[in-house]
mmCIF file of C-alpha atoms and ligand atoms in Angstrom:
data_model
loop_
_atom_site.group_PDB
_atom_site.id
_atom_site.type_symbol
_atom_site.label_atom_id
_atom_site.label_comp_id
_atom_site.label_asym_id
_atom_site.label_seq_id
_atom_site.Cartn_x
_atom_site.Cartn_y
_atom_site.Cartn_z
ATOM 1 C CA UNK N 8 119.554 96.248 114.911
ATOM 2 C CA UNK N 9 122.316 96.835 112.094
ATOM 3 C CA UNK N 10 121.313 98.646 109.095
ATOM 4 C CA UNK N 11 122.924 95.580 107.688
ATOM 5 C CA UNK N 12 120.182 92.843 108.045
ATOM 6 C CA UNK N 13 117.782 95.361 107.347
ATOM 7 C CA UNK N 14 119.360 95.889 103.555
ATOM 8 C CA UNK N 15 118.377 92.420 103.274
ATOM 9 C CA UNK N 16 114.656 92.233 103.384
ATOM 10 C CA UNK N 17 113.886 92.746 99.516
ATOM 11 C CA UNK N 18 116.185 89.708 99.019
ATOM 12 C CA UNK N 19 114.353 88.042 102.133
ATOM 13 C CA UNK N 20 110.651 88.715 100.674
ATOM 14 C CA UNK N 21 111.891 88.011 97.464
ATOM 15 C CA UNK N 22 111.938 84.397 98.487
ATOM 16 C CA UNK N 23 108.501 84.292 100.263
ATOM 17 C CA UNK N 24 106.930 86.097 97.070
ATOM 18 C CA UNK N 25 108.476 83.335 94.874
ATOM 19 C CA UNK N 26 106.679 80.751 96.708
ATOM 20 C CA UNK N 27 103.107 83.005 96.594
ATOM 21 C CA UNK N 28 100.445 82.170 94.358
ATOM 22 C CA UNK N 29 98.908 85.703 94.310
ATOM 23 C CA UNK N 30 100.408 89.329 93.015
ATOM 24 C CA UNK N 31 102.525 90.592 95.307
ATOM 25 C CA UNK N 32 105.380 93.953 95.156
ATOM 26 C CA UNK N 33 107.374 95.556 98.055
ATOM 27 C CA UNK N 34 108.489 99.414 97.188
ATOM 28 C CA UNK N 35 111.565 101.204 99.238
ATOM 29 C CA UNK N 36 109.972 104.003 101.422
ATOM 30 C CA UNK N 37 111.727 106.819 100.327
ATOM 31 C CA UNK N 38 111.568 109.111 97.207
ATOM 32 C CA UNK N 39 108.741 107.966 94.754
ATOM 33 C CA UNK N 40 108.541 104.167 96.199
ATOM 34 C CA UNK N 41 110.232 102.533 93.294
ATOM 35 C CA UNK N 42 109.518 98.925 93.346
ATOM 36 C CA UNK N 43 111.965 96.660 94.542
ATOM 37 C CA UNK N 44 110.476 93.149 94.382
ATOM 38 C CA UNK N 45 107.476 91.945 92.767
ATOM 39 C CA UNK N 46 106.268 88.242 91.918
ATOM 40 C CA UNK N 47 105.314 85.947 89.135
ATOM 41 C CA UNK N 48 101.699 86.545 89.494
ATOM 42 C CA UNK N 49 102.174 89.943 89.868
ATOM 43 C CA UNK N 50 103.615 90.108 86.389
ATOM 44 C CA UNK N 51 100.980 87.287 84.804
ATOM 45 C CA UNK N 52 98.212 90.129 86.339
ATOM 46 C CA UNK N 53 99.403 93.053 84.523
ATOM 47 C CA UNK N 54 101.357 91.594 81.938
ATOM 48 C CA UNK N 55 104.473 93.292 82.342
ATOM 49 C CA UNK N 56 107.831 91.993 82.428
ATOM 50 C CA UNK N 57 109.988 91.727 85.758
ATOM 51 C CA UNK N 58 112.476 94.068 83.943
ATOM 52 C CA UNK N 59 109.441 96.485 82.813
ATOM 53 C CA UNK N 60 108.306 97.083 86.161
ATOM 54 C CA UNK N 61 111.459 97.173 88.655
ATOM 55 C CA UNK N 62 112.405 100.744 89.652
ATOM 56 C CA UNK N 63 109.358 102.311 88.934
ATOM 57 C CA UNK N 64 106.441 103.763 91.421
ATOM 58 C CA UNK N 65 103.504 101.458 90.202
ATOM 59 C CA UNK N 66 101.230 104.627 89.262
ATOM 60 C CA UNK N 67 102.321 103.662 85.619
ATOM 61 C CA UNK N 68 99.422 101.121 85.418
ATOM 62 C CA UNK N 69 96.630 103.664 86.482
ATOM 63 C CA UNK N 70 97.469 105.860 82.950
ATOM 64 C CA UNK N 71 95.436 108.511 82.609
ATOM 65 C CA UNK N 72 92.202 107.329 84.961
ATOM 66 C CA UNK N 73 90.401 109.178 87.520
ATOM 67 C CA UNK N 74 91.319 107.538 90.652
ATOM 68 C CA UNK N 75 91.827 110.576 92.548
ATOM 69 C CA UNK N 76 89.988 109.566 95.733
ATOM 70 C CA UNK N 77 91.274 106.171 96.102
ATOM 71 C CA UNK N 78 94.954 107.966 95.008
ATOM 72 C CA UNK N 79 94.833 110.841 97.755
ATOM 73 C CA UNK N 80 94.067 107.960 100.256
ATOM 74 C CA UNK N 81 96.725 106.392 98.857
ATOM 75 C CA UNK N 82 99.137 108.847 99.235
ATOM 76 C CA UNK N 83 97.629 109.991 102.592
ATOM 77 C CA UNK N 84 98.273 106.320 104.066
ATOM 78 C CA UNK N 85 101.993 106.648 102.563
ATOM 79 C CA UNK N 86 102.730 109.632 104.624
ATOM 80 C CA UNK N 87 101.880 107.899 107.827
ATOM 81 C CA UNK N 88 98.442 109.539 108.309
ATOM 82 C CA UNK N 89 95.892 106.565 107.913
ATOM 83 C CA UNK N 90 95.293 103.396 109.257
ATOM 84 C CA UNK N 91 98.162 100.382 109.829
ATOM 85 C CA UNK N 92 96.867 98.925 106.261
ATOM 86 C CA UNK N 93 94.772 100.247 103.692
ATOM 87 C CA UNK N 94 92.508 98.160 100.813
ATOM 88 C CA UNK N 95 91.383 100.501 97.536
ATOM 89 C CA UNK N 96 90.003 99.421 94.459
ATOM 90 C CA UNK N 97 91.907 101.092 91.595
ATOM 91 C CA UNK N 98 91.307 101.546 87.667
ATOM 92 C CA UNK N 99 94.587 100.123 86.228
ATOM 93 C CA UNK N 100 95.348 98.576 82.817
ATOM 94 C CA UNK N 101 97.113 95.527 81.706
ATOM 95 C CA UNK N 102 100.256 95.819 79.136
ATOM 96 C CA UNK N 103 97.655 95.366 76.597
ATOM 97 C CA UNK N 104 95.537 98.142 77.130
ATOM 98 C CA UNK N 105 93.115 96.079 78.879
ATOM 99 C CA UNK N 106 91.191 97.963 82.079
ATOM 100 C CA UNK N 107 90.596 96.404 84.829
ATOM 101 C CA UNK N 108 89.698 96.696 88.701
ATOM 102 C CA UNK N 109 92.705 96.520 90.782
ATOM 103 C CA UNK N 110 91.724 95.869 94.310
ATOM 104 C CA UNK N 111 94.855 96.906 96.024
ATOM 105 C CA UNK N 112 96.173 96.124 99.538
ATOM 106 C CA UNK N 113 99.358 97.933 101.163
ATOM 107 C CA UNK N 114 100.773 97.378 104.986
ATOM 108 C CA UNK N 115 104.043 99.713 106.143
ATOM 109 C CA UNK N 116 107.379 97.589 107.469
ATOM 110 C CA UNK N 117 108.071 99.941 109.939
ATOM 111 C CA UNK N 118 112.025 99.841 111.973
ATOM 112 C CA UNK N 119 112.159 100.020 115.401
ATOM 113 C CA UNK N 120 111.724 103.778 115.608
ATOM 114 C CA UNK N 121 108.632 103.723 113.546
ATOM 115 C CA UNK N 122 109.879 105.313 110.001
ATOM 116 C CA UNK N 123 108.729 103.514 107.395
ATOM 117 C CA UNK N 124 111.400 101.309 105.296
ATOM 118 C CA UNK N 125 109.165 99.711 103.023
ATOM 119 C CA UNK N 126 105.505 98.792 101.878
ATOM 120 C CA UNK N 127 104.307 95.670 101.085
ATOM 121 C CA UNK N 128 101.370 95.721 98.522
ATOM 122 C CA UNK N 129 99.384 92.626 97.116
ATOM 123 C CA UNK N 130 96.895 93.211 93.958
ATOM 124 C CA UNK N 131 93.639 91.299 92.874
ATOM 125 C CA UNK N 132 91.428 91.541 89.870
ATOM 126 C CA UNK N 133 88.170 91.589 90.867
ATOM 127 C CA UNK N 134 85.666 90.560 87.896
ATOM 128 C CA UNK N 135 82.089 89.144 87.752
ATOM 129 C CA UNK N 136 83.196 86.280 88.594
ATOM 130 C CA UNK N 137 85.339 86.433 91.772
ATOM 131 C CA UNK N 138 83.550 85.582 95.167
ATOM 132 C CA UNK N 139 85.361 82.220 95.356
ATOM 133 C CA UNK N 140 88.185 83.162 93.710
ATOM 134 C CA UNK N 141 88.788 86.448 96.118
ATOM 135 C CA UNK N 142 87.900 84.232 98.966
ATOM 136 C CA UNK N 143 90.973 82.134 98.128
ATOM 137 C CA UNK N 144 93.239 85.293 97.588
ATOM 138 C CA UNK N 145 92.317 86.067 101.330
ATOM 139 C CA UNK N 146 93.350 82.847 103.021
ATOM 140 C CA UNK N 147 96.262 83.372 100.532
ATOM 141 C CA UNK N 148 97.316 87.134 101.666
ATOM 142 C CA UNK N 149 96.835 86.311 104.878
ATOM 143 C CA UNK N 150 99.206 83.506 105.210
ATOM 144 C CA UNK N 151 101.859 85.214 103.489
ATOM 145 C CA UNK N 152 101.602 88.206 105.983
ATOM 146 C CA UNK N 153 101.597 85.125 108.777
ATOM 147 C CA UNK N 154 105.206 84.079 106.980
ATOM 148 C CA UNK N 155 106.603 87.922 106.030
ATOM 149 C CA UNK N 156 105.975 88.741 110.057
ATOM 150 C CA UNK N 157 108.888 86.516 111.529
ATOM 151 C CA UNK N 158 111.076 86.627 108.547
ATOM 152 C CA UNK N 159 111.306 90.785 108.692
ATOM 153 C CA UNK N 160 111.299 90.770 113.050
ATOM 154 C CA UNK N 161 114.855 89.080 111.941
ATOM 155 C CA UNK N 162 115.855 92.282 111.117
ATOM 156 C CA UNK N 163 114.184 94.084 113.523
ATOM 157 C CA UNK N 164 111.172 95.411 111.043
ATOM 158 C CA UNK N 165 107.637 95.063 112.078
ATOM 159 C CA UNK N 166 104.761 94.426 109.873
ATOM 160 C CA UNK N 167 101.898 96.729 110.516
ATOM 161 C CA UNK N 168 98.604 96.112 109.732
ATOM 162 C CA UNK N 169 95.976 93.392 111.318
ATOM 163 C CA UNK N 170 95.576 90.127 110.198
ATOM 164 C CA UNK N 171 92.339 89.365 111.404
ATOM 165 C CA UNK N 172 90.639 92.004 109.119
ATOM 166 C CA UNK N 173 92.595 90.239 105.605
ATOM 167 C CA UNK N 174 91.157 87.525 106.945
ATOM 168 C CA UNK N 175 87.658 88.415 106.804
ATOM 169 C CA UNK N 176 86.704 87.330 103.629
ATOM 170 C CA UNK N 177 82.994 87.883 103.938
ATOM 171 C CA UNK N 178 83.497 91.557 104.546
ATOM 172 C CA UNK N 179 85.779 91.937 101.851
ATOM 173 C CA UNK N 180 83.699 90.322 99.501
ATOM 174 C CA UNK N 181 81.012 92.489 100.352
ATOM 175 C CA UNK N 182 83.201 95.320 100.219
ATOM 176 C CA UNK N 183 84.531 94.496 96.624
ATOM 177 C CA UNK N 184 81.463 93.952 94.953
ATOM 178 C CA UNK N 185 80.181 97.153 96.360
ATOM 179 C CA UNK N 186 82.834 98.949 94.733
ATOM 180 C CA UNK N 187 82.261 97.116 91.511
ATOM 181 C CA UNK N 188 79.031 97.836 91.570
ATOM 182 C CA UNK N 189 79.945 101.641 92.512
ATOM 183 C CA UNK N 190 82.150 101.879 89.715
ATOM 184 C CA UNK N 191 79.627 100.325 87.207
ATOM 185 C CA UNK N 192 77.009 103.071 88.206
ATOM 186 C CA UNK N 193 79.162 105.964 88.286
ATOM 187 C CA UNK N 194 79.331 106.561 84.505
ATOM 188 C CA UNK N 195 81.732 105.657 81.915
ATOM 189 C CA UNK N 196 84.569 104.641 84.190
ATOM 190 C CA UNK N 197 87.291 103.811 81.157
HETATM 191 C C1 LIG U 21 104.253 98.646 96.896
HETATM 192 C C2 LIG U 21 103.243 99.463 96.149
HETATM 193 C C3 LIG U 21 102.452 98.840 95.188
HETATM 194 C C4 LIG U 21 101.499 99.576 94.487
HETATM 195 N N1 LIG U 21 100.749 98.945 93.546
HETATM 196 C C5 LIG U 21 99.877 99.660 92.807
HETATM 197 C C6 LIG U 21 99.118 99.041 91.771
HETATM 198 O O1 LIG U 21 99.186 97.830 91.548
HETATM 199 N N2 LIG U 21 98.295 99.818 91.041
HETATM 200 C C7 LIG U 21 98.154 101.170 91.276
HETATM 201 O O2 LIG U 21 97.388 101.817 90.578
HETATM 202 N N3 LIG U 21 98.842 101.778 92.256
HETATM 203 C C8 LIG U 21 99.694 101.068 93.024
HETATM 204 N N4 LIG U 21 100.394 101.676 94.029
HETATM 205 C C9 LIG U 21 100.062 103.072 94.386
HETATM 206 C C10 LIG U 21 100.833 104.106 93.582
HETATM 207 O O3 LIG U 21 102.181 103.777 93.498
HETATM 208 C C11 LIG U 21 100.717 105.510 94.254
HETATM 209 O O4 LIG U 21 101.134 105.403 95.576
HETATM 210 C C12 LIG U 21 99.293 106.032 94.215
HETATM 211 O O5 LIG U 21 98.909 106.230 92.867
HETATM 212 C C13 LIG U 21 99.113 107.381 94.978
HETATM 213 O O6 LIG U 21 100.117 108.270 94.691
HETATM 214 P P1 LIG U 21 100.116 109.291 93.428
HETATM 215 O O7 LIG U 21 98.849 110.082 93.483
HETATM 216 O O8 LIG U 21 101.358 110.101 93.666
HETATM 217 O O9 LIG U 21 100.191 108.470 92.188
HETATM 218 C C14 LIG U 21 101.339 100.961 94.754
HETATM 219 C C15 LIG U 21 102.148 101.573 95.709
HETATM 220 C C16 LIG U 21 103.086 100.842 96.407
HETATM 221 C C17 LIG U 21 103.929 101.540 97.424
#
């Protein structure tokens, strides 16, 4: 497959992530993963600007909190060493100074010989109020992974990661208000 087609997957996702109703980015592989695409909700999330937030790795919105666990397993699944996909919950803050709980969920697109070209990421707020909400947001993630699979085979890029466990919303429910509730006890977490 031509390096050719493959230059055209941000332009490709671009289109699906247009037509998304949840946050959704896609960083280049190499160097610091600057972001390439990102969507409307992605920006109504965080409250940056498009311009504001293309070209940058999206550490920016952590600022100065302690996610170092959920960061080195971060970076651990970004050098190939984890699992296909990878779900952490993340201290970030809105364009306002606002904190909030950033329940983040990356997947490697992978070329034929397995090197990673890009990462797909999708965020979610998770608040007191989200069971239905998050619900939603997983039928939602997973059918955009169901659409981002054929479009990227096009160019010969495969979409790691497993469906079936994005779309177990009781689980990651569970999971999410765990870590809420894990974050509440552990101290002062702002
Ligand atoms: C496509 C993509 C989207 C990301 N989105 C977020 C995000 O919304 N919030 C966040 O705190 N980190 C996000 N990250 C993770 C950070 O960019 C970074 O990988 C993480 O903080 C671990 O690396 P570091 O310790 O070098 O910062 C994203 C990464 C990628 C590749």
């Amino acid at each position: 497959m031509c390096d050719h087609s493959v230059s055209l997957i941000p332009d490709t996702l671009q289109k699906l992530f247009d037509n998304s109703s949840i946050a959704l980015s896609l960083a280049d592989a190499g160097q610091d993963k600057p972001l390439i695409a990102i969507n409307t909700p992605f920006c109504n999330l965080t409250g940056y600007t498009k311009n504001e937030i293309i070209g940058r790795n999206c550490r920016f919105l952590q600022k100065n909190a302690d996610n170092t666990i959920a960061r080195k397993e971060l970076r651990e699944f970004l050098d190939n060493k984890g699992d296909l996909s990878i779900r952490k919950a993340l201290i970030n803050f809105k364009s306002d100074g606002t904190p909030f709980i950033n329940l983040l969920y990356m997947s490697r697109l992978c070329d034929s010989k397995g090197n990673t070209r890009f990462i797909l990421a999708s965020q979610f707020e998770i608040s007191n109020s989200y069971p239905e909400t998050f619900a939603h947001y997983g039928i939602e993630l997973q059918s955009t992974v169901q659409k981002i699979t054929p479009a990227v085979a096009q160019a010969g890029i495969i979409l790691e990661g497993s469906i079936r466990a994005i779309a177990n919303s009781t689980s990651m429910i569970a999971q999410a208000k765990l870590t809420l509730e894990e974050l509440k006890n552990s101290g002062p977490v702002f």
